[in-house]
Coordinates of C-alpha atoms in Angstrom, one line a residue:
Chain U
M1387 CA -60.6 71.5 44.9
Y1388 CA -64.1 72.8 45.0
D1389 CA -65.2 75.6 47.3
T1390 CA -67.7 74.4 49.9
T1391 CA -70.2 77.0 48.9
I1392 CA -70.2 75.7 45.3
L1393 CA -70.8 72.1 46.5
Q1394 CA -73.7 73.3 48.7
Q1395 CA -75.2 75.1 45.7
R1396 CA -74.9 71.9 43.6
I1397 CA -76.7 69.9 46.3
A1398 CA -79.5 72.5 46.6
Q1399 CA -79.9 72.5 42.8
G1400 CA -79.8 68.7 42.7
L1401 CA -82.5 68.4 45.3
A1402 CA -84.7 70.9 43.4
E1403 CA -84.3 69.0 40.2
I1404 CA -85.3 65.6 41.6
D1405 CA -88.1 64.2 39.4
M1406 CA -91.2 64.6 41.5
P1407 CA -94.6 63.7 40.2
D1408 CA -97.5 65.9 41.4
F1409 CA -99.9 63.0 41.7
P1410 CA -101.1 61.5 44.0
Q1411 CA -100.9 64.9 45.9
N1412 CA -101.2 63.2 49.3
L1413 CA -98.0 61.2 48.6
Y1414 CA -95.7 63.7 46.9
G1415 CA -97.0 66.8 48.6
P1416 CA -95.6 65.7 52.0
I1417 CA -92.3 64.7 50.4
N1418 CA -91.9 68.1 48.7
Y1419 CA -92.8 69.8 52.1
M1420 CA -90.3 67.7 54.0
L1421 CA -87.5 68.5 51.5
Q1422 CA -88.4 72.2 51.3
I1423 CA -88.3 72.9 55.1
G1424 CA -84.6 72.4 54.7
G1425 CA -81.9 71.4 57.1
K1426 CA -78.2 72.0 56.7
R1427 CA -77.5 69.4 54.1
I1428 CA -74.4 68.4 56.0
R1429 CA -74.5 64.7 54.9
P1430 CA -74.6 65.2 51.2
L1431 CA -71.9 67.8 51.6
L1432 CA -69.7 65.2 53.2
T1433 CA -70.2 62.9 50.2
L1434 CA -69.1 65.5 47.7
M1435 CA -66.2 66.7 49.9
A1436 CA -64.9 63.1 50.2
A1437 CA -65.1 62.6 46.5
D1438 CA -63.2 65.9 46.1
L1439 CA -60.6 64.9 48.7
F1440 CA -59.6 61.9 46.5
S1441 CA -60.0 62.4 42.8
I1442 CA -63.1 62.6 40.8
D1443 CA -63.0 63.8 37.2
E1444 CA -66.5 65.2 37.3
M1445 CA -68.2 66.2 40.5
D1446 CA -71.7 65.6 39.0
K1447 CA -70.9 61.8 39.1
A1448 CA -71.0 62.0 42.9
L1449 CA -74.2 64.1 43.1
P1450 CA -76.7 61.2 42.9
A1451 CA -75.0 59.4 45.9
A1452 CA -75.0 62.7 47.8
L1453 CA -78.7 63.1 47.1
A1454 CA -79.4 59.5 48.1
V1455 CA -77.8 60.2 51.5
E1456 CA -79.9 63.3 52.0
L1457 CA -83.1 61.5 51.0
F1458 CA -82.3 58.7 53.3
H1459 CA -81.8 61.2 56.1
N1460 CA -85.2 62.8 55.4
F1461 CA -86.9 59.3 55.2
S1462 CA -85.5 58.5 58.7
L1463 CA -86.6 61.8 60.1
M1464 CA -90.1 61.5 58.8
H1465 CA -90.6 58.0 60.3
D1466 CA -88.7 58.8 63.5
D1467 CA -91.0 61.8 64.0
I1468 CA -94.1 59.5 63.9
M1469 CA -92.5 57.0 66.4
D1470 CA -91.4 59.9 68.7
N1471 CA -94.8 61.6 68.3
A1472 CA -92.8 64.8 67.6
P1473 CA -95.0 67.9 66.7
L1474 CA -92.3 70.0 65.2
R1475 CA -89.3 69.4 62.8
R1476 CA -87.1 72.4 62.0
G1477 CA -89.7 74.6 63.6
Q1478 CA -92.4 73.4 61.2
Q1479 CA -95.3 71.0 61.7
T1480 CA -94.2 67.4 61.2
V1481 CA -95.8 65.5 58.3
H1482 CA -97.8 63.2 60.5
E1483 CA -99.2 66.2 62.3
K1484 CA -99.9 68.3 59.2
W1485 CA -101.3 65.3 57.3
N1486 CA -101.7 62.1 59.3
P1487 CA -99.6 59.2 60.4
N1488 CA -100.6 56.9 57.5
I1489 CA -99.5 59.6 55.0
A1490 CA -96.2 60.0 56.8
I1491 CA -95.6 56.3 56.8
L1492 CA -96.2 56.0 53.0
S1493 CA -94.4 59.2 52.0
G1494 CA -91.5 58.2 54.1
D1495 CA -91.4 54.8 52.4
N1496 CA -91.4 56.6 49.1
I1497 CA -88.5 58.9 50.0
L1498 CA -86.5 55.8 50.9
I1499 CA -87.2 54.4 47.5
M1500 CA -86.3 57.7 45.9
A1501 CA -83.0 57.5 47.7
Y1502 CA -82.4 54.2 45.9
A1503 CA -83.5 55.7 42.6
Q1504 CA -80.7 58.2 43.0
L1505 CA -78.2 55.4 43.8
A1506 CA -79.2 53.7 40.6
K1507 CA -77.9 56.8 38.7
C1508 CA -74.4 56.3 40.1
P1509 CA -71.6 55.0 37.8
P1510 CA -72.5 51.3 37.2
T1511 CA -69.0 50.1 38.1
K1512 CA -69.3 51.7 41.5
L1513 CA -72.9 50.7 42.2
P1514 CA -72.4 47.3 43.9
S1515 CA -70.0 48.7 46.5
L1516 CA -72.1 51.9 47.0
M1517 CA -75.1 49.7 47.5
D1518 CA -73.3 47.5 50.1
A1519 CA -72.1 50.6 52.1
F1520 CA -75.6 52.2 51.9
N1521 CA -77.5 49.1 52.8
T1522 CA -75.3 48.3 55.8
M1523 CA -75.7 51.8 57.0
A1524 CA -79.5 51.8 56.5
M1525 CA -80.0 48.7 58.5
E1526 CA -77.8 50.0 61.3
V1527 CA -79.8 53.2 61.4
C1528 CA -83.0 51.1 61.9
E1529 CA -81.2 49.1 64.6
G1530 CA -80.2 52.3 66.4
Q1531 CA -83.7 53.7 66.3
Q1532 CA -85.1 50.5 67.7
L1533 CA -82.5 50.5 70.5
D1534 CA -83.4 54.2 71.2
M1535 CA -87.1 53.2 71.6
D1536 CA -86.1 50.1 73.7
F1537 CA -84.1 52.3 76.0
E1538 CA -87.1 54.5 76.8
H1539 CA -88.6 51.5 78.7
A1540 CA -85.4 49.9 79.9
A1541 CA -84.8 49.8 83.6
S1542 CA -81.1 50.4 83.2
V1543 CA -79.0 51.5 80.3
G1544 CA -75.2 51.4 80.4
I1545 CA -72.9 54.0 78.9
D1546 CA -71.6 51.5 76.4
D1547 CA -75.2 50.6 75.3
Y1548 CA -75.8 54.3 74.8
L1549 CA -72.7 54.8 72.8
Q1550 CA -73.6 51.8 70.6
M1551 CA -77.0 53.3 70.1
I1552 CA -75.9 56.7 69.0
R1553 CA -73.2 55.2 66.8
L1554 CA -75.9 53.2 64.9
K1555 CA -78.6 55.8 65.0
T1556 CA -76.6 58.9 63.9
S1557 CA -72.9 58.3 63.4
V1558 CA -72.7 55.6 60.7
L1559 CA -74.7 57.8 58.4
L1560 CA -71.9 60.5 58.6
G1561 CA -69.3 57.8 58.1
T1562 CA -71.1 56.2 55.1
A1563 CA -71.8 59.6 53.5
L1564 CA -68.0 60.1 53.4
K1565 CA -67.2 56.5 52.4
M1566 CA -69.5 56.7 49.4
G1567 CA -67.8 59.9 48.3
A1568 CA -64.4 58.1 48.7
I1569 CA -65.6 55.2 46.6
L1570 CA -66.7 57.6 43.9
G1571 CA -63.4 59.4 44.2
N1572 CA -61.5 56.1 43.6
A1573 CA -60.0 55.9 47.0
D1574 CA -58.6 52.5 47.9
N1575 CA -60.3 50.3 50.5
N1576 CA -58.0 51.4 53.3
D1577 CA -58.6 55.1 52.8
A1578 CA -62.4 54.5 52.4
Q1579 CA -62.4 52.7 55.7
L1580 CA -60.3 55.5 57.3
I1581 CA -62.7 58.3 56.1
Y1582 CA -65.6 56.2 57.4
D1583 CA -64.0 55.9 60.8
F1584 CA -63.3 59.7 60.7
G1585 CA -67.0 60.3 60.1
V1586 CA -68.2 57.9 62.7
N1587 CA -66.0 59.5 65.4
V1588 CA -67.1 63.0 64.3
G1589 CA -70.7 61.8 64.6
L1590 CA -70.2 60.5 68.1
A1591 CA -68.5 63.8 69.2
F1592 CA -71.4 65.7 67.5
Q1593 CA -74.0 63.7 69.5
L1594 CA -72.2 64.2 72.8
Q1595 CA -72.1 67.9 72.0
D1596 CA -75.9 67.8 71.5
D1597 CA -76.3 66.2 74.9
I1598 CA -74.1 68.9 76.5
L1599 CA -75.8 71.8 74.7
D1600 CA -79.3 70.6 75.9
V1601 CA -78.2 71.4 79.5
Y1602 CA -75.4 73.9 79.2
G1603 CA -76.1 75.6 75.8
D1604 CA -77.1 79.2 75.5
P1605 CA -80.9 78.8 74.8
A1606 CA -80.8 82.0 72.6
Q1607 CA -78.3 80.2 70.3
F1608 CA -79.3 76.6 70.7
G1609 CA -82.9 77.2 69.6
K1610 CA -84.3 74.4 71.7
Q1611 CA -85.8 74.5 75.1
Q1612 CA -82.9 74.3 77.6
G1613 CA -83.2 71.2 79.7
G1614 CA -85.6 69.6 77.3
D1615 CA -83.8 66.2 77.7
I1616 CA -84.0 66.6 81.5
L1617 CA -87.7 67.2 81.4
A1618 CA -88.2 64.2 79.2
N1619 CA -86.0 61.9 81.4
K1620 CA -84.1 61.3 78.2
K1621 CA -81.3 58.8 78.7
T1622 CA -78.4 61.0 77.5
F1623 CA -74.7 60.6 78.3
L1624 CA -75.1 63.1 81.1
L1625 CA -78.0 61.3 82.8
L1626 CA -76.5 57.8 82.3
K1627 CA -73.1 59.0 83.7
A1628 CA -74.8 60.7 86.6
L1629 CA -76.7 57.5 87.4
E1630 CA -73.5 55.5 87.1
T1631 CA -71.4 57.7 89.3
A1632 CA -73.8 59.1 91.9
D1633 CA -73.3 58.3 95.6
T1634 CA -76.3 57.3 97.6
A1635 CA -77.5 60.8 98.4
N1636 CA -77.2 62.2 94.9
A1637 CA -78.7 59.0 93.5
A1638 CA -81.8 59.3 95.7
E1639 CA -82.3 62.9 94.8
L1640 CA -81.9 62.2 91.1
D1641 CA -84.4 59.4 91.4
R1642 CA -86.9 61.7 93.1
W1643 CA -86.6 64.2 90.2
L1644 CA -86.9 61.5 87.6
H1645 CA -90.4 60.8 89.0
D1646 CA -91.4 64.5 89.2
D1647 CA -93.2 66.0 86.2
I1648 CA -95.0 68.8 87.9
H1649 CA -92.1 71.2 88.7
P1650 CA -90.3 71.8 85.4
T1651 CA -88.1 74.7 86.3
E1652 CA -87.1 73.3 89.6
K1653 CA -86.4 69.9 88.0
I1654 CA -84.1 71.4 85.4
N1655 CA -82.3 73.4 88.1
A1656 CA -82.0 70.6 90.5
V1657 CA -80.8 68.0 88.0
T1658 CA -78.3 70.4 86.5
A1659 CA -77.0 71.0 90.1
I1660 CA -76.6 67.3 90.6
Y1661 CA -74.7 67.1 87.2
D1662 CA -72.5 69.9 88.4
R1663 CA -71.7 68.2 91.7
L1664 CA -70.9 64.9 90.0
G1665 CA -68.9 66.7 87.2
V1666 CA -70.7 64.8 84.4
R1667 CA -70.3 67.8 82.1
Q1668 CA -66.5 67.4 82.3
L1669 CA -66.8 63.6 81.7
A1670 CA -68.9 64.3 78.6
E1671 CA -66.5 66.9 77.3
A1672 CA -63.6 64.5 77.8
A1673 CA -65.5 61.7 76.0
K1674 CA -66.3 64.2 73.2
Q1675 CA -62.7 65.3 73.0
A1676 CA -61.5 61.7 72.8
Y1677 CA -63.8 61.1 69.8
A1678 CA -62.7 64.4 68.2
D1679 CA -59.0 63.5 68.7
R1680 CA -59.5 60.1 67.2
S1681 CA -61.4 61.5 64.2
F1682 CA -58.6 64.0 63.4
Q1683 CA -55.9 61.3 63.9
T1684 CA -57.7 59.1 61.5
L1685 CA -58.0 61.8 58.9
E1686 CA -54.2 62.3 59.1
H1687 CA -53.6 58.7 58.1
I1688 CA -55.4 59.1 54.8
A1689 CA -52.9 58.9 52.0
V1690 CA -53.7 62.3 50.5
D1691 CA -51.8 65.6 50.7
A1692 CA -52.5 67.2 54.1
R1693 CA -53.6 70.5 52.6
R1694 CA -56.5 68.8 50.8
K1695 CA -57.9 67.8 54.2
T1696 CA -58.4 71.3 55.5
P1697 CA -62.0 71.7 54.3
L1698 CA -63.1 68.5 56.1
Q1699 CA -61.1 69.5 59.2
T1700 CA -62.9 72.8 59.3
L1701 CA -66.3 71.3 58.8
A1702 CA -65.7 68.6 61.4
H1703 CA -64.5 71.2 63.9
S1704 CA -67.6 73.3 63.4
L1705 CA -69.8 70.3 63.9
I1706 CA -68.1 69.2 67.1
M1707 CA -67.6 72.7 68.6
R1708 CA -71.0 74.1 67.6
T1709 CA -72.9 76.1 70.1
H1710 CA -76.3 75.6 68.4
Chain I
M825 CA -86.4 23.8 32.2
Y826 CA -86.9 23.6 36.0
D827 CA -89.8 22.0 37.6
T828 CA -92.0 24.6 39.5
T829 CA -91.7 22.6 42.7
I830 CA -87.9 22.8 42.5
L831 CA -88.0 26.6 42.1
Q832 CA -90.4 26.9 45.1
Q833 CA -88.0 24.9 47.2
R834 CA -85.1 27.2 46.2
I835 CA -87.2 30.2 47.2
A836 CA -88.1 28.7 50.6
Q837 CA -84.4 27.8 51.2
G838 CA -83.3 31.2 50.0
L839 CA -85.7 32.9 52.4
A840 CA -84.6 30.7 55.3
E841 CA -80.9 31.5 54.6
I842 CA -81.3 35.3 54.6
D843 CA -78.8 36.7 57.0
M844 CA -80.9 37.8 60.0
P845 CA -79.3 39.2 63.1
D846 CA -81.1 38.4 66.3
F847 CA -80.5 41.8 67.9
P848 CA -82.3 44.1 68.4
Q849 CA -85.0 41.5 69.0
N850 CA -87.8 44.0 68.6
L851 CA -86.6 44.8 65.1
Y852 CA -85.7 41.4 63.7
G853 CA -88.2 39.3 65.7
P854 CA -91.2 40.9 63.8
I855 CA -89.4 40.4 60.5
N856 CA -88.8 36.7 61.2
Y857 CA -92.4 36.4 62.2
M858 CA -93.7 38.0 59.1
L859 CA -91.5 35.9 56.8
Q860 CA -92.4 32.7 58.7
I861 CA -96.2 33.1 58.5
G862 CA -95.8 32.4 54.9
G863 CA -97.8 33.2 51.9
K864 CA -97.7 31.5 48.5
R865 CA -94.5 33.0 47.3
I866 CA -96.0 33.6 43.9
R867 CA -94.0 36.7 43.1
P868 CA -90.5 35.3 43.5
L869 CA -91.6 32.2 41.6
L870 CA -92.5 34.5 38.7
T871 CA -89.0 35.9 38.7
L872 CA -87.4 32.5 38.6
M873 CA -89.9 31.2 36.0
A874 CA -89.2 34.2 33.8
A875 CA -85.4 33.7 34.1
D876 CA -86.0 30.1 33.2
L877 CA -88.2 31.0 30.2
F878 CA -85.3 32.8 28.6
S879 CA -81.8 31.5 29.3
I880 CA -79.9 31.6 32.5
D881 CA -76.8 29.5 33.0
E882 CA -77.3 29.2 36.7
M883 CA -80.6 29.7 38.4
D884 CA -79.0 30.8 41.7
K885 CA -78.1 34.0 39.8
A886 CA -81.8 34.9 39.7
L887 CA -82.5 34.0 43.3
P888 CA -81.5 37.3 45.0
A889 CA -83.8 39.2 42.7
A890 CA -86.6 36.8 43.5
L891 CA -86.0 37.2 47.2
A892 CA -85.9 41.0 46.8
V893 CA -89.4 40.8 45.2
E894 CA -90.7 38.7 48.0
L895 CA -89.2 40.9 50.7
F896 CA -90.7 44.0 49.0
H897 CA -94.1 42.3 49.1
N898 CA -93.8 41.6 52.8
F899 CA -92.6 45.2 53.5
S900 CA -95.7 46.6 51.7
L901 CA -98.0 44.2 53.5
M902 CA -96.6 45.1 56.9
H903 CA -97.1 48.8 56.3
D904 CA -100.4 48.4 54.5
D905 CA -101.7 46.5 57.6
I906 CA -100.9 49.4 59.8
M907 CA -102.6 51.9 57.5
D908 CA -105.6 49.6 57.1
N909 CA -105.7 48.9 60.8
A910 CA -105.9 45.2 59.9
P911 CA -105.9 42.7 62.8
L912 CA -105.0 39.6 60.9
R913 CA -102.7 38.6 58.1
R914 CA -102.7 35.1 56.8
G915 CA -104.9 34.1 59.8
Q916 CA -102.2 35.4 62.2
Q917 CA -102.0 38.6 64.3
T918 CA -100.5 41.4 62.3
V919 CA -97.2 42.8 63.5
H920 CA -98.6 46.2 64.6
E921 CA -101.2 44.2 66.7
K922 CA -98.7 41.6 68.1
W923 CA -96.1 44.2 68.9
N924 CA -97.1 47.9 68.2
P925 CA -97.3 50.3 65.2
N926 CA -93.9 51.8 65.8
I927 CA -92.3 48.4 65.7
A928 CA -94.2 47.6 62.5
I929 CA -93.1 50.9 60.9
L930 CA -89.4 50.2 61.6
S931 CA -89.4 46.5 60.9
G932 CA -91.2 47.2 57.6
D933 CA -88.5 49.8 56.8
N934 CA -85.9 47.3 57.5
I935 CA -87.5 44.6 55.3
L936 CA -87.5 47.1 52.4
I937 CA -83.7 47.7 53.0
M938 CA -83.2 44.0 53.1
A939 CA -84.9 43.7 49.7
Y940 CA -82.3 46.1 48.3
A941 CA -79.5 44.2 50.1
Q942 CA -80.7 41.2 48.0
L943 CA -80.7 43.3 44.8
A944 CA -77.1 44.3 45.6
K945 CA -76.2 40.6 45.2
C946 CA -77.4 40.4 41.6
P947 CA -74.9 40.2 38.8
P948 CA -73.3 43.7 38.6
T949 CA -73.8 44.1 34.9
K950 CA -77.6 43.6 35.4
L951 CA -77.8 45.7 38.6
P952 CA -78.6 49.1 37.0
S953 CA -81.5 47.9 34.9
L954 CA -82.8 45.7 37.8
M955 CA -82.7 48.7 40.1
D956 CA -84.6 50.9 37.6
A957 CA -87.3 48.3 37.2
F958 CA -87.6 47.7 40.9
N959 CA -87.6 51.4 41.9
T960 CA -90.2 52.3 39.3
M961 CA -92.4 49.5 40.6
A962 CA -91.8 50.4 44.3
M963 CA -92.9 54.0 43.8
E964 CA -95.9 52.9 41.8
V965 CA -97.0 50.5 44.6
C966 CA -96.8 53.5 47.1
E967 CA -98.8 55.6 44.6
G968 CA -101.4 52.8 44.4
Q969 CA -101.7 52.5 48.2
Q970 CA -102.1 56.2 48.5
L971 CA -104.9 56.2 45.8
D972 CA -106.6 53.3 47.7
M973 CA -106.6 55.4 50.9
D974 CA -107.7 58.5 49.0
F975 CA -110.6 56.5 47.5
E976 CA -112.0 55.6 50.9
H977 CA -112.9 59.2 51.4
A978 CA -113.7 60.2 47.8
A979 CA -117.2 61.1 47.0
S980 CA -117.1 59.4 43.6
V981 CA -114.5 57.0 42.1
G982 CA -114.7 56.1 38.4
I983 CA -114.0 52.6 37.1
D984 CA -110.9 53.9 35.3
D985 CA -109.6 55.4 38.5
Y986 CA -110.2 52.0 40.2
L987 CA -108.4 50.1 37.5
Q988 CA -105.4 52.5 37.6
M989 CA -105.3 52.0 41.4
I990 CA -105.2 48.2 41.3
R991 CA -102.7 48.3 38.4
L992 CA -100.4 50.4 40.6
K993 CA -101.1 48.7 43.9
T994 CA -100.9 45.1 42.9
S995 CA -100.3 44.4 39.2
V996 CA -97.0 46.2 38.5
L997 CA -95.4 44.0 41.2
L998 CA -96.3 40.9 39.2
G999 CA -95.1 42.5 36.0
T1000 CA -91.9 43.6 37.5
A1001 CA -91.2 40.3 39.2
L1002 CA -91.3 38.7 35.7
K1003 CA -89.4 41.5 34.0
M1004 CA -86.5 41.2 36.5
G1005 CA -86.4 37.5 35.7
A1006 CA -86.3 38.3 32.0
I1007 CA -83.5 40.7 32.5
L1008 CA -81.5 38.1 34.4
G1009 CA -82.4 35.6 31.7
N1010 CA -80.8 37.9 29.0
A1011 CA -84.1 38.6 27.3
D1012 CA -84.0 41.6 24.9
N1013 CA -85.9 44.8 25.8
N1014 CA -88.9 43.9 23.7
D1015 CA -89.4 40.5 25.4
A1016 CA -88.8 42.1 28.8
Q1017 CA -91.6 44.6 28.1
L1018 CA -93.9 41.8 26.8
I1019 CA -93.5 39.7 29.9
Y1020 CA -94.1 42.8 32.1
D1021 CA -97.3 43.5 30.2
F1022 CA -98.3 39.8 30.6
G1023 CA -97.8 40.1 34.3
V1024 CA -99.7 43.3 34.7
N1025 CA -102.7 41.9 32.8
V1026 CA -102.6 38.7 34.9
G1027 CA -102.5 41.0 38.0
L1028 CA -105.5 43.0 36.9
A1029 CA -107.5 39.8 36.2
F1030 CA -106.4 38.4 39.5
Q1031 CA -107.7 41.4 41.4
L1032 CA -111.0 41.4 39.6
Q1033 CA -111.3 37.7 40.5
D1034 CA -110.7 38.8 44.1
D1035 CA -113.6 41.3 43.9
I1036 CA -115.9 38.6 42.4
L1037 CA -114.9 35.9 45.0
D1038 CA -115.7 38.3 47.9
V1039 CA -119.4 38.2 46.8
Y1040 CA -119.8 35.0 44.8
G1041 CA -117.0 32.8 46.1
D1042 CA -117.7 29.6 48.1
P1043 CA -116.9 30.8 51.7
A1044 CA -115.7 27.3 52.6
Q1045 CA -113.0 27.6 49.9
F1046 CA -112.3 31.4 49.8
G1047 CA -111.4 31.5 53.5
K1048 CA -112.6 35.1 54.0
Q1049 CA -115.9 36.3 55.3
Q1050 CA -118.3 36.3 52.3
G1051 CA -119.5 39.9 51.5
G1052 CA -116.7 41.4 53.6
D1053 CA -116.2 44.1 50.9
I1054 CA -119.9 44.8 50.9
L1055 CA -120.0 45.3 54.7
A1056 CA -116.9 47.6 54.5
N1057 CA -118.5 49.6 51.6
K1058 CA -115.3 48.8 49.8
K1059 CA -115.1 50.5 46.4
T1060 CA -114.6 47.3 44.3
F1061 CA -115.2 46.9 40.6
L1062 CA -118.6 45.4 41.5
L1063 CA -119.8 48.4 43.6
L1064 CA -118.4 51.0 41.3
K1065 CA -120.0 49.4 38.3
A1066 CA -123.3 49.1 40.2
L1067 CA -123.1 52.8 41.1
E1068 CA -122.3 53.6 37.5
T1069 CA -125.1 51.6 35.9
A1070 CA -127.9 51.7 38.4
D1071 CA -131.3 53.3 37.5
T1072 CA -132.9 55.6 40.0
A1073 CA -134.6 52.9 42.0
N1074 CA -131.6 50.6 42.3
A1075 CA -129.3 53.6 43.0
A1076 CA -131.6 54.8 45.9
E1077 CA -131.7 51.3 47.4
L1078 CA -127.9 50.9 47.1
D1079 CA -127.4 54.3 48.7
R1080 CA -129.6 53.3 51.6
W1081 CA -127.6 50.1 52.2
L1082 CA -124.3 52.0 52.0
H1083 CA -125.4 54.0 55.0
D1084 CA -126.6 50.9 56.9
D1085 CA -124.2 49.3 59.2
I1086 CA -126.5 47.5 61.7
H1087 CA -128.0 44.8 59.5
P1088 CA -125.0 42.9 58.2
T1089 CA -126.7 39.8 56.8
E1090 CA -129.5 41.7 55.2
K1091 CA -127.1 44.2 53.7
I1092 CA -125.0 41.5 52.1
N1093 CA -128.1 39.8 50.7
A1094 CA -129.7 43.0 49.5
V1095 CA -126.6 44.4 47.8
T1096 CA -125.9 41.1 46.2
A1097 CA -129.5 41.1 44.8
I1098 CA -128.9 44.6 43.4
Y1099 CA -125.6 43.4 41.8
D1100 CA -127.6 40.4 40.3
R1101 CA -130.3 42.7 38.9
L1102 CA -127.7 45.0 37.4
G1103 CA -125.6 42.1 36.1
V1104 CA -122.4 43.5 37.5
R1105 CA -120.9 40.1 38.0
Q1106 CA -121.1 39.4 34.3
L1107 CA -119.5 42.8 33.6
A1108 CA -116.7 42.0 36.1
E1109 CA -116.2 38.5 34.5
A1110 CA -116.1 40.1 31.1
A1111 CA -113.5 42.6 32.2
K1112 CA -111.5 39.9 33.9
Q1113 CA -111.6 37.8 30.8
A1114 CA -110.5 40.7 28.6
Y1115 CA -107.4 41.1 30.8
A1116 CA -106.8 37.3 30.8
D1117 CA -107.1 37.2 27.0
R1118 CA -104.7 40.1 26.6
S1119 CA -102.2 38.5 29.0
F1120 CA -102.2 35.2 27.0
Q1121 CA -101.9 37.0 23.7
T1122 CA -98.9 39.0 25.0
L1123 CA -97.2 35.8 26.2
E1124 CA -97.6 34.4 22.6
H1125 CA -95.6 37.3 21.2
I1126 CA -92.5 36.5 23.2
A1127 CA -89.8 35.2 21.0
V1128 CA -89.4 31.9 22.8
D1129 CA -90.5 28.4 21.8
A1130 CA -94.2 28.0 22.7
R1131 CA -93.6 24.9 24.7
R1132 CA -91.4 26.8 27.1
K1133 CA -94.3 29.0 28.0
T1134 CA -96.5 26.3 29.4
P1135 CA -95.5 26.6 33.0
L1136 CA -96.3 30.3 33.0
Q1137 CA -99.6 29.8 31.3
T1138 CA -100.6 27.2 33.8
L1139 CA -99.6 29.4 36.7
A1140 CA -101.4 32.4 35.3
H1141 CA -104.5 30.4 34.6
S1142 CA -104.6 29.1 38.2
L1143 CA -104.2 32.7 39.5
I1144 CA -107.0 34.1 37.4
M1145 CA -109.4 31.1 37.7
R1146 CA -108.8 30.5 41.4
T1147 CA -111.8 29.9 43.6
H1148 CA -109.9 30.8 46.8

């Protein structure tokens, strides 16, 4: 099997070698910028690791699919940042801030097309099934982003609605990245579905960890403002669970803070205290652990020697247990 | 060969039968709306006509590619309308006006993915070459739209720059629609390239006719405000040719009107009079005719019985000579 570091180097090299015209500058400049400000490249790594888990004669055959996954991720970030009016991405100015929203729309469109141009380089016999997996995922990610926007204005959002949203918006991309690798590694349909389910459950646990870290993470490690979700009244698992389980007194206090945007420090402290009283952190940790357990059980069922699964277990564990 | 009316019915039926979830409503509602306000469906018709020109055993094998072309066209219109801040499309409110820009970004993204989902239904042996043709076109259309936006703020734009922009923004889609049909109709590479060139030249002539009609069309037939391009200082073939050929006196008068936005009727009349004095209409007609001639010559070289080419000649003629 390949060392993870080797796979990461191939991804970095593959991204650097993507054919990128330099004209029009206002179209390809922002794309270059977005790809160069980095990210952890977890998703393409999952594609290559899945291909490696099964059997692929030449890892370069899986590289275009891995790059397609990473390009798709960057497309969705560029457009989400416009919709969320986000000033920063990975600590740098977002494209719509550094250029303008029209340029971010069009450059994002072009990254999506570039993702498909990578897919077109995949082995022709695999292309139809790769396209099906990728297209299903891509539409679901759009659906998840729409639900996320809808939730901002929704009077009430249930925990199940929230879990469906994060499944669509973030988890199916992890599952599909793995599934595409499995297809390229000649896995059978059952194993391809199992590794997809593994990825989706890792993604759900990953997102719940994100919600927990916003409130309970070490700000020095997490790198984001602690309590940012609380200040934005973001409908996270913690807030939705608090709204669901609060008694009258806690509900009334929570409601008061949701309408307060002039006492930021007090708001973070007070809402965190309500979360503590209601024990929503423990509920979130339990839900996260359930998804983590399910993901590792699913991985066990894949018809491959257990020792080959160690790198994926290690990576999944680091994603779910991360402190930043 | 198939009657054009039959092909148009298949396209309408195919569009109506596209699998369209009804949830989230704010994602698929705008897509349904965009597809239902219509358009002439010229591009998918070109795909089916090209497949029919060569040999295809079952026309339904070409339908997904035709639908992909039409979906791509609607994606680009939805996003262009945001960037151009256009209030109306086909006489109806644009999606970003009826809903909001974020919804138009995301619904547009989803239409583009739906286009690829149609491509994935094409015969697997044809899929790689169809993807290559489609992806090249899609990136070029983005490049053309970026150049169009760049030109708005450019101090000076040459005729060649303009022709390159309209080739990318509008013509390559016509050429690619035909080429994809040719691929599905088992044309050889030479004929596929010839029908692509035919379509690109028809597209260039079509766009020049659009520029001419804005100023010299019968408003009752054209359906747009006469002189709309003049009022918007739009850098059309006519304006760029006028700027290129004007003597000092005409150039000074033209420059004055370009800076006048408070006398609309006078501006249209005065700029039209300058165009008349400089004979730019004749120059545009001559350029249009040169592209039309080239397109028909290219069509002649395709290795197919001449009588089979009649429907495409008739359609191309109606596009180039249209009065509305």
